[in-house]
Coordinates of C-alpha atoms in Angstrom, one line a residue:
M1462 CA 15.9 0.1 -3.6
T1463 CA 14.9 2.4 -6.4
L1464 CA 16.4 5.9 -6.7
V1465 CA 13.1 7.5 -5.6
R1466 CA 12.9 5.4 -2.5
W1467 CA 16.6 6.1 -1.7
I1468 CA 15.9 9.8 -1.8
W1469 CA 12.7 9.6 0.2
E1470 CA 14.1 7.2 2.9
G1471 CA 17.7 8.2 3.0
R1472 CA 19.1 10.4 5.7
S1473 CA 22.6 10.7 4.2
L1474 CA 24.0 13.9 2.8
A1475 CA 24.0 12.3 -0.7
A1476 CA 20.3 11.5 -0.5
R1477 CA 19.5 15.1 0.6
L1478 CA 21.6 16.6 -2.2
A1479 CA 19.9 14.4 -4.7
A1480 CA 16.5 15.7 -3.6
L1481 CA 17.5 19.4 -4.1
P1482 CA 16.6 19.5 -7.9
L1483 CA 13.1 18.2 -6.9
W1484 CA 12.3 21.0 -4.4
P1485 CA 10.7 23.4 -6.9
L1486 CA 8.4 20.7 -8.1
A1487 CA 7.6 19.7 -4.6
L1488 CA 6.7 23.4 -3.8
L1489 CA 4.4 23.5 -6.9
Y1490 CA 2.8 20.3 -5.8
K1491 CA 2.2 21.6 -2.3
V1492 CA 0.7 24.8 -3.5
A1493 CA -1.5 23.0 -6.0
S1494 CA -2.8 20.6 -3.4
L1495 CA -3.7 23.4 -1.0
V1496 CA -5.4 25.4 -3.6
R1497 CA -7.4 22.4 -4.8
E1498 CA -8.5 21.5 -1.3
A1499 CA -9.6 25.1 -0.7
L1500 CA -11.6 25.2 -3.9
Y1501 CA -13.5 22.1 -2.9
R1502 CA -14.0 23.3 0.7
Q1503 CA -15.4 26.6 -0.5
G1504 CA -17.7 24.9 -3.0
I1505 CA -16.1 26.4 -6.1
F1506 CA -15.3 22.8 -7.3
E1507 CA -18.4 20.6 -7.3
T1508 CA -18.6 17.6 -5.0
I1509 CA -20.7 14.7 -6.1
A1510 CA -22.9 12.8 -3.7
L1511 CA -22.6 9.0 -3.9
P1512 CA -25.8 6.9 -4.1
L1513 CA -25.0 4.7 -1.1
P1514 CA -23.5 5.1 2.4
S1515 CA -19.7 5.2 2.0
V1516 CA -16.4 5.1 3.8
A1517 CA -13.1 6.2 2.2
V1518 CA -9.7 4.8 3.3
G1519 CA -6.5 6.6 2.4
N1520 CA -3.3 8.0 3.7
L1521 CA -1.1 11.1 3.6
T1522 CA 1.8 9.4 1.8
V1523 CA 2.4 7.3 -1.3
G1524 CA 1.7 3.6 -0.6
G1525 CA 2.8 1.3 2.2
A1526 CA 0.3 2.4 4.9
G1527 CA -1.9 -0.7 4.6
K1528 CA -4.9 0.7 2.7
T1529 CA -5.7 -2.7 1.0
P1530 CA -5.8 -4.9 4.2
V1531 CA -7.7 -2.2 6.2
A1532 CA -10.2 -1.7 3.4
A1533 CA -10.7 -5.5 3.2
W1534 CA -11.1 -5.7 6.9
I1535 CA -13.8 -3.0 6.7
A1536 CA -15.6 -4.8 3.9
D1537 CA -15.5 -8.1 5.9
W1538 CA -16.8 -6.3 9.0
L1539 CA -19.7 -4.8 7.0
L1540 CA -20.5 -8.2 5.6
G1541 CA -20.7 -9.6 9.2
R1542 CA -23.4 -7.0 9.9
G1543 CA -25.6 -7.9 7.1
A1544 CA -24.5 -5.2 4.6
K1545 CA -23.5 -5.8 1.0
P1546 CA -20.3 -3.9 0.5
A1547 CA -18.7 -2.9 -2.7
I1548 CA -15.0 -2.0 -2.8
L1549 CA -14.3 0.8 -5.2
L1550 CA -10.9 1.1 -6.7
R1551 CA -9.2 3.4 -9.1
G1552 CA -8.2 0.4 -11.2
Y1553 CA -4.5 1.3 -11.2
G1554 CA -2.6 -2.0 -11.9
E1555 CA -4.1 -5.4 -12.5
D1556 CA -3.3 -6.5 -9.0
E1557 CA -5.7 -4.4 -6.9
P1558 CA -9.1 -5.8 -8.0
L1559 CA -7.7 -9.4 -7.9
V1560 CA -6.3 -9.0 -4.4
H1561 CA -9.6 -7.6 -3.0
A1562 CA -11.5 -10.4 -4.8
R1563 CA -9.4 -13.0 -3.0
L1564 CA -9.3 -11.2 0.4
V1565 CA -13.1 -10.6 0.5
P1566 CA -14.7 -12.9 -2.0
R1567 CA -18.2 -12.1 -0.9
A1568 CA -17.8 -8.4 -1.5
L1569 CA -18.3 -6.7 -4.9
V1570 CA -15.2 -5.1 -6.5
Q1571 CA -15.6 -2.2 -8.9
A1572 CA -12.5 -0.8 -10.6
N1573 CA -13.1 2.6 -12.2
P1574 CA -11.0 5.8 -12.0
D1575 CA -14.3 7.7 -11.8
R1576 CA -15.6 6.8 -8.3
A1577 CA -19.1 8.2 -9.0
L1578 CA -19.5 5.8 -12.0
G1579 CA -18.1 3.0 -10.0
A1580 CA -20.5 3.7 -7.2
A1581 CA -23.5 3.7 -9.6
A1582 CA -22.4 0.4 -11.1
A1583 CA -22.0 -1.1 -7.6
R1584 CA -25.5 0.0 -6.7
R1585 CA -26.9 -1.6 -9.8
A1586 CA -25.1 -4.8 -8.8
G1587 CA -26.8 -4.9 -5.5
A1588 CA -24.4 -3.2 -3.1
T1589 CA -25.8 -1.4 0.0
V1590 CA -22.6 0.3 1.2
L1591 CA -19.3 1.5 -0.5
V1592 CA -15.7 1.1 0.6
L1593 CA -13.5 3.5 -1.3
D1594 CA -9.9 2.2 -1.3
D1595 CA -7.2 4.9 -1.6
A1596 CA -9.6 7.8 -1.6
F1597 CA -8.6 10.2 1.1
Q1598 CA -7.5 12.8 -1.6
T1599 CA -10.5 12.0 -3.8
L1600 CA -12.4 15.2 -3.0
R1601 CA -14.7 15.1 -6.0
V1602 CA -17.0 12.7 -4.2
A1603 CA -18.6 13.1 -0.8
R1604 CA -18.3 10.3 1.7
D1605 CA -20.0 9.6 5.0
V1606 CA -16.8 8.4 6.8
N1607 CA -13.3 9.5 6.0
L1608 CA -10.5 7.3 7.5
A1609 CA -6.9 8.4 7.3
L1610 CA -4.1 5.9 7.8
V1611 CA -0.8 7.0 9.2
A1612 CA 2.1 4.5 8.7
L1613 CA 4.5 4.5 11.5
E1614 CA 7.3 3.1 9.4
Q1615 CA 7.0 6.2 7.1
E1616 CA 7.2 8.7 9.9
S1617 CA 11.0 8.8 9.4
Y1618 CA 10.9 9.4 5.7
S1619 CA 11.6 12.8 4.1
P1620 CA 9.1 15.4 5.2
L1621 CA 8.9 16.9 1.7
P1622 CA 5.9 16.7 -0.6
L1623 CA 5.9 14.8 -3.9
P1624 CA 8.2 14.3 -5.8
A1625 CA 11.0 15.2 -3.4
G1626 CA 9.4 13.2 -0.6
P1627 CA 6.5 10.7 -0.3
W1628 CA 3.9 13.1 1.1
R1629 CA 0.7 13.7 -0.8
E1630 CA -0.5 16.0 2.0
G1631 CA 0.8 17.4 5.2
W1632 CA -0.4 16.6 8.7
G1633 CA -3.0 19.4 8.5
A1634 CA -5.1 17.3 6.1
L1635 CA -6.1 15.2 9.1
R1636 CA -8.7 17.8 9.8
R1637 CA -10.8 16.1 7.1
A1638 CA -10.6 12.7 8.8
D1639 CA -13.5 11.3 10.7
G1640 CA -11.2 8.7 12.1
I1641 CA -7.4 8.1 12.2
I1642 CA -5.7 4.7 12.2
V1643 CA -2.0 4.4 13.0
T1644 CA -0.6 1.3 11.2
R1645 CA 2.6 -0.6 12.0
K1646 CA 4.3 -3.6 10.4
N1647 CA 7.6 -4.4 12.1
A1648 CA 8.0 -1.3 14.2
P1649 CA 7.6 -1.6 18.0
A1650 CA 4.1 -1.4 19.5
S1651 CA 5.4 1.3 21.9
A1652 CA 6.4 3.6 19.0
A1653 CA 2.9 3.2 17.5
S1654 CA 1.4 4.0 20.9
A1655 CA 3.5 7.1 21.2
L1656 CA 2.5 8.4 17.7
A1657 CA -1.1 7.7 18.5
D1658 CA -0.8 9.7 21.7
H1659 CA 0.7 12.6 19.8
L1660 CA -2.1 12.5 17.2
A1661 CA -4.8 12.1 19.8
A1662 CA -3.5 15.3 21.5
A1663 CA -3.5 17.2 18.2
W1664 CA -6.9 15.9 17.2
P1665 CA -8.7 15.2 20.4
Q1666 CA -12.2 15.0 18.9
T1667 CA -11.3 12.4 16.2
P1668 CA -11.6 8.7 17.0
L1669 CA -8.2 7.0 16.8
G1670 CA -7.1 3.4 16.4
V1671 CA -3.8 1.5 16.1
V1672 CA -3.4 -1.7 14.1
H1673 CA -0.6 -4.1 13.6
L1674 CA -0.4 -5.3 10.0
D1675 CA 1.1 -8.7 10.7
L1676 CA 1.9 -11.8 8.5
I1677 CA -0.8 -14.1 9.8
G1678 CA -0.3 -17.1 7.5
F1679 CA 1.3 -18.6 4.5
E1680 CA -0.2 -20.8 1.7
G1681 CA 0.9 -22.3 -1.6
L1682 CA 0.6 -20.1 -4.6
R1683 CA -1.4 -22.6 -6.6
S1684 CA -2.4 -25.4 -4.1
G1685 CA -3.6 -23.0 -1.4
Q1686 CA -2.1 -25.4 1.1
A1687 CA -1.5 -23.7 4.4
L1688 CA 1.8 -23.7 6.1
P1689 CA 2.3 -22.6 9.7
G1690 CA 4.7 -19.7 10.3
E1691 CA 6.8 -21.9 12.5
A1692 CA 7.9 -23.8 9.3
L1693 CA 10.0 -20.8 8.3
V1694 CA 12.1 -20.8 11.5
G1695 CA 15.8 -21.2 10.6
R1696 CA 15.1 -21.4 6.9
R1697 CA 16.6 -19.6 3.9
I1698 CA 13.9 -17.4 2.4
L1699 CA 13.8 -15.6 -0.9
A1700 CA 11.3 -12.8 -0.7
A1701 CA 10.0 -11.2 -3.9
A1702 CA 8.1 -8.0 -3.4
G1703 CA 6.7 -5.5 -6.0
V1704 CA 5.0 -3.3 -3.3
A1705 CA 5.4 0.2 -1.9
D1706 CA 7.3 -0.9 1.2
P1707 CA 9.3 -4.1 0.4
R1708 CA 11.7 -3.6 3.3
S1709 CA 9.0 -4.0 5.9
F1710 CA 7.9 -7.2 4.2
A1711 CA 11.4 -8.5 4.5
A1712 CA 11.7 -7.5 8.1
Q1713 CA 8.4 -9.3 8.9
L1714 CA 9.8 -12.5 7.3
E1715 CA 13.0 -12.1 9.2
A1716 CA 10.9 -12.1 12.4
H1717 CA 9.4 -15.4 11.3
S1718 CA 12.7 -17.0 10.2
G1719 CA 14.4 -16.1 13.5
P1720 CA 18.1 -15.4 14.1
S1721 CA 19.1 -18.7 12.5
G1722 CA 17.3 -18.0 9.2
T1723 CA 18.1 -15.7 6.3
V1724 CA 16.0 -13.5 4.1
Q1725 CA 17.2 -12.4 0.6
L1726 CA 15.0 -9.7 -0.7
V1727 CA 14.3 -9.1 -4.5
T1728 CA 12.4 -5.9 -5.0
Y1729 CA 10.4 -4.5 -7.9
Q1730 CA 8.5 -1.3 -8.5
D1731 CA 5.0 -1.2 -6.9
H1732 CA 2.4 -2.8 -9.2
H1733 CA 5.2 -4.5 -11.2
A1734 CA 4.0 -6.6 -14.1
Y1735 CA 6.1 -9.7 -14.0
S1736 CA 7.7 -10.9 -17.3
D1737 CA 9.0 -14.3 -18.2
A1738 CA 12.5 -13.0 -17.6
D1739 CA 11.5 -12.0 -14.1
V1740 CA 10.1 -15.4 -13.4
A1741 CA 13.3 -17.1 -14.7
T1742 CA 15.4 -14.9 -12.5
L1743 CA 13.4 -15.8 -9.4
L1744 CA 13.6 -19.5 -10.3
N1745 CA 17.4 -19.3 -10.5
A1746 CA 17.6 -17.5 -7.2
A1747 CA 15.2 -20.0 -5.6
A1748 CA 17.6 -22.8 -6.2
T1749 CA 19.5 -21.8 -3.0
A1750 CA 16.5 -21.1 -0.9
D1751 CA 14.2 -23.3 1.2
Y1752 CA 11.1 -21.1 0.4
V1753 CA 10.2 -18.4 -2.0
V1754 CA 7.7 -16.0 -0.3
V1755 CA 5.7 -13.4 -2.2
T1756 CA 3.0 -10.8 -1.2
E1757 CA -0.7 -11.1 -2.1
K1758 CA -0.2 -8.3 -4.6
D1759 CA 2.6 -10.2 -6.4
A1760 CA 0.8 -13.6 -6.2
V1761 CA -2.1 -12.5 -8.4
K1762 CA 0.4 -11.8 -11.2
L1763 CA 2.7 -14.8 -10.6
R1764 CA 0.1 -17.4 -10.3
S1765 CA -0.5 -17.9 -14.0
R1766 CA 3.3 -17.5 -14.9
W1767 CA 4.9 -19.8 -12.4
P1768 CA 5.9 -23.1 -14.0
A1769 CA 3.8 -26.0 -12.9
D1770 CA 6.8 -28.3 -12.5
A1771 CA 8.6 -25.9 -10.2
R1772 CA 8.2 -25.8 -6.4
E1773 CA 5.4 -23.3 -5.7
P1774 CA 6.1 -20.1 -3.8
L1775 CA 4.4 -19.3 -0.5
V1776 CA 2.0 -16.4 -0.4
A1777 CA 2.1 -14.3 2.8
T1778 CA -1.2 -13.1 4.1
L1779 CA -1.2 -9.8 5.8
G1780 CA -3.8 -9.5 8.6
V1781 CA -5.2 -6.6 10.7
R1782 CA -4.7 -6.9 14.4
W1783 CA -6.2 -4.2 16.5
E1784 CA -4.1 -2.8 19.3
R1785 CA -6.1 0.2 20.2
G1786 CA -9.4 2.0 19.4
Q1787 CA -11.2 -0.8 17.5
H1788 CA -14.5 0.0 19.1
A1789 CA -14.2 3.7 18.4
I1790 CA -13.6 3.0 14.7
E1791 CA -16.4 0.4 14.6
A1792 CA -18.7 3.0 16.0
L1793 CA -18.0 5.2 13.0
L1794 CA -18.7 2.3 10.7
S1795 CA -21.9 1.4 12.4
S1796 CA -23.5 4.5 11.0
L1797 CA -23.1 3.0 7.6
T1798 CA -24.8 -0.3 8.4
D1799 CA -27.7 1.6 10.1
S1800 CA -28.3 3.7 7.0
S1801 CA -27.6 0.9 4.5
T1802 CA -30.1 -1.6 6.1
P1803 CA -32.8 -2.2 3.5
E1804 CA -36.4 -1.5 4.6
I1805 CA -38.6 -4.6 5.2

């Protein structure tokens, strides 16, 4: 675990003391965020209209809420209704565009830190609707539907704003949400339901859903050969994760390997760019494991680096399983398909 994650997730006295020097910066960040939102809300800062119907997906904290799989699910849902979605990304890290291209190969993917320019390019490429990944705080562009994800696993993190804690915005920012989705990975369904009930009471007019971000399959890094989850039962697993929430990934693999299996977790910074030395380290560690398992985000960077003569890792696929409110969220998205349907 990195020092930052230790401070954010830790409940020990040492972790809280380590966060103290960051409190002034957190206060400045909080004030700046509130002032910025107020300036946009009052029209002092200009908001740009996008050229196509759009839905933004984002969260209140830094990473780990499931924005990528939920945005991919939305794009796939829109494809199923005859729309031509484009997924707009900031372009931070080489992995994000490649992951979306693999998850939803029929969708357009536009990576541009300027969402307005990305939207214009998407329209020229034939898109009829836009899915903005990680854009809840992107107030410069207007969107038709604003979806906020709330990660259950992060509810126990430090309540402080960045950099002392993981919070980009406080709970009050949910007033901008047209829909709220509670996400869980390895936390109990009952806990997700309780959080959803609390949010529903606080925001009774806002459609709300709950999804389980579950590992739904495994396939070879290069071969693409599928392997059933049952094959991991009782096995020794080496998990490599350069993602925002690696511990949840490890916990999900532990659920698949069962009490007789073991999971060794090797963590890297989110969006980590793997070096040859990193690959060599993983190969050495893999010698004592039955399977090496990586995330989709890590796979797009390891695929070209993993030696052809070494046993290939497994790529874990994260799926979206609705547990509550799917129809309410789909009703929001339906307005996009209605307005994006080309005239005949």
